[in-house]
Amino acid sequence: MDAVDPTQPYDPENIFARILRGELPCEKVYEDEFALAFNDIGPQAPVHVLVIPKGEYVSWDDFCLKAPDAEIAGFIRAVGKVARDLGLVEPGYRLLNNVGPDGGQIVPHMHVHLCGGKPLGRMISG
Ligand code: 5GP
């Protein structure tokens, strides 16, 4: 798959949009008014959850620029709640968001990777 151009228009047929509409299955971890969290299909850590906003945003950049304050706050609180509910606060965890070609974003619906369950090492490798 090609990397996402973070300035492209939102594609309502992207995989995560289809998961949000219930057209494709997911292993749901959490859902509220602002966010849906589900297990990544190709986990990179013992815990690898994707948290996505319910609104239509291509990227983190798009989300920061266009989402109403309540949606941004609701989404960020949801990410924190998922981590807390998974028992990750004490051992720790990592949040990651990929934007555009250099960031390696593949799916054009904004998502945060929440990873944990083992020591993850220092930042970026490879
Ligand atoms: P990105 O590189 O866009 O930040 O990451 C996209 C993530 O979505 C990858 O970690 C990939 O494994 C995950 N992914 C892609 N397709 C699906 C899918 O259909 N279901 C789930 N649960 N995860 C997916």
XYZ file of C-alpha atoms and ligand atoms in Angstrom:
150
model
C 0.000 0.000 0.000
C 1.133 3.550 -0.720
C 1.833 5.932 2.134
C -0.907 8.441 2.860
C -0.749 11.993 1.563
C -1.921 13.779 4.750
C -3.501 16.590 2.711
C -5.702 14.344 0.561
C -9.499 14.483 0.935
C -11.024 11.931 3.315
C -11.818 8.615 1.620
C -15.027 7.227 3.192
C -14.164 3.764 1.850
C -10.906 3.420 3.816
C -10.587 0.337 6.040
C -11.131 2.127 9.336
C -14.200 3.983 8.022
C -15.634 0.594 7.096
C -14.805 -0.780 10.564
C -16.551 2.244 12.132
C -19.668 1.559 10.046
C -19.597 -2.119 11.081
C -18.991 -3.276 7.489
C -15.719 -4.951 8.504
C -15.082 -6.787 11.789
C -12.656 -5.742 14.502
C -11.653 -6.950 17.955
C -13.208 -4.071 19.859
C -11.480 -2.937 23.043
C -13.443 0.242 23.798
C -16.000 2.576 22.276
C -17.581 5.860 23.274
C -19.045 8.939 21.602
C -15.675 10.101 20.287
C -13.494 7.046 19.770
C -13.287 3.395 18.836
C -10.372 1.233 19.997
C -9.562 -2.192 18.574
C -6.651 -4.597 18.350
C -4.204 -4.054 15.495
C -4.382 -6.896 12.969
C -0.564 -7.102 12.874
C 0.515 -6.459 16.463
C 4.024 -5.102 17.011
C 3.893 -5.621 20.793
C 1.959 -7.853 23.232
C -0.587 -5.039 23.464
C -1.153 -3.113 20.227
C -4.418 -1.232 20.112
C -5.491 1.326 17.528
C -7.597 4.217 18.792
C -9.469 6.129 16.121
C -11.735 9.170 16.264
C -15.303 8.675 15.067
C -15.056 11.791 12.900
C -13.663 11.764 9.378
C -10.036 12.907 9.619
C -7.269 11.754 7.264
C -4.376 12.343 9.627
C -3.246 13.824 12.914
C -2.654 17.079 11.033
C -6.203 17.057 9.659
C -7.586 16.215 13.127
C -5.667 19.000 14.911
C -6.682 21.500 12.265
C -10.370 20.701 11.878
C -11.776 18.779 14.838
C -13.882 20.747 17.349
C -12.295 21.147 20.794
C -14.815 18.750 22.381
C -13.906 16.048 19.889
C -10.172 16.494 20.468
C -10.618 16.423 24.243
C -12.960 13.431 24.054
C -10.566 11.517 21.843
C -7.525 12.180 24.021
C -9.433 11.194 27.163
C -10.521 7.985 25.418
C -6.889 7.104 24.596
C -5.969 7.628 28.243
C -8.915 5.547 29.437
C -8.059 2.639 27.139
C -4.475 2.578 28.437
C -5.695 2.784 32.040
C -8.325 0.087 31.557
C -5.707 -2.205 30.000
C -3.541 -1.799 33.134
C -0.751 -0.103 31.226
C -0.216 3.001 33.325
C 2.062 1.450 35.934
C 4.278 -0.601 33.569
C 4.081 2.136 30.971
C 3.194 2.261 27.318
C 3.875 4.074 24.059
C 1.621 6.201 21.886
C 2.516 6.565 18.238
C 0.922 8.430 15.387
C 2.213 8.183 11.824
C 1.679 11.093 9.454
C 2.337 11.035 5.741
C 5.086 9.317 3.743
C 8.011 9.950 6.145
C 5.833 8.904 9.082
C 4.838 5.709 7.270
C 1.073 6.229 7.526
C -0.804 3.625 5.499
C -4.457 3.891 6.555
C -5.969 7.311 5.733
C -8.135 7.635 8.858
C -6.340 9.222 11.822
C -5.295 6.641 14.405
C -3.096 6.402 17.451
C -1.132 3.218 18.087
C -1.170 2.261 21.779
C 1.552 -0.294 22.451
C 2.738 -1.997 25.613
C 2.995 -5.235 27.502
C 6.813 -5.374 27.444
C 9.742 -2.935 27.552
C 9.650 -1.290 24.135
C 13.172 0.084 23.983
C 14.164 3.531 22.895
C 12.052 5.321 20.318
C 12.820 4.601 16.690
C 14.825 1.746 15.162
C 15.372 0.633 11.595
P -0.243 3.167 9.943
O 1.013 2.721 9.272
O -1.258 3.698 8.962
O 0.014 4.087 11.086
O -0.813 1.852 10.616
C -1.940 1.164 10.167
C -2.149 -0.015 11.078
O -3.404 -0.572 10.800
C -1.107 -1.127 10.922
O -0.455 -1.337 12.178
C -1.928 -2.324 10.460
O -1.482 -3.541 11.017
C -3.325 -1.964 10.919
N -4.389 -2.500 10.073
C -4.474 -2.443 8.724
N -5.610 -3.003 8.296
C -6.278 -3.416 9.396
C -7.542 -4.071 9.589
O -8.280 -4.382 8.665
N -7.895 -4.343 10.870
C -7.100 -4.003 11.934
N -7.539 -4.314 13.146
N -5.915 -3.379 11.787
C -5.497 -3.091 10.534
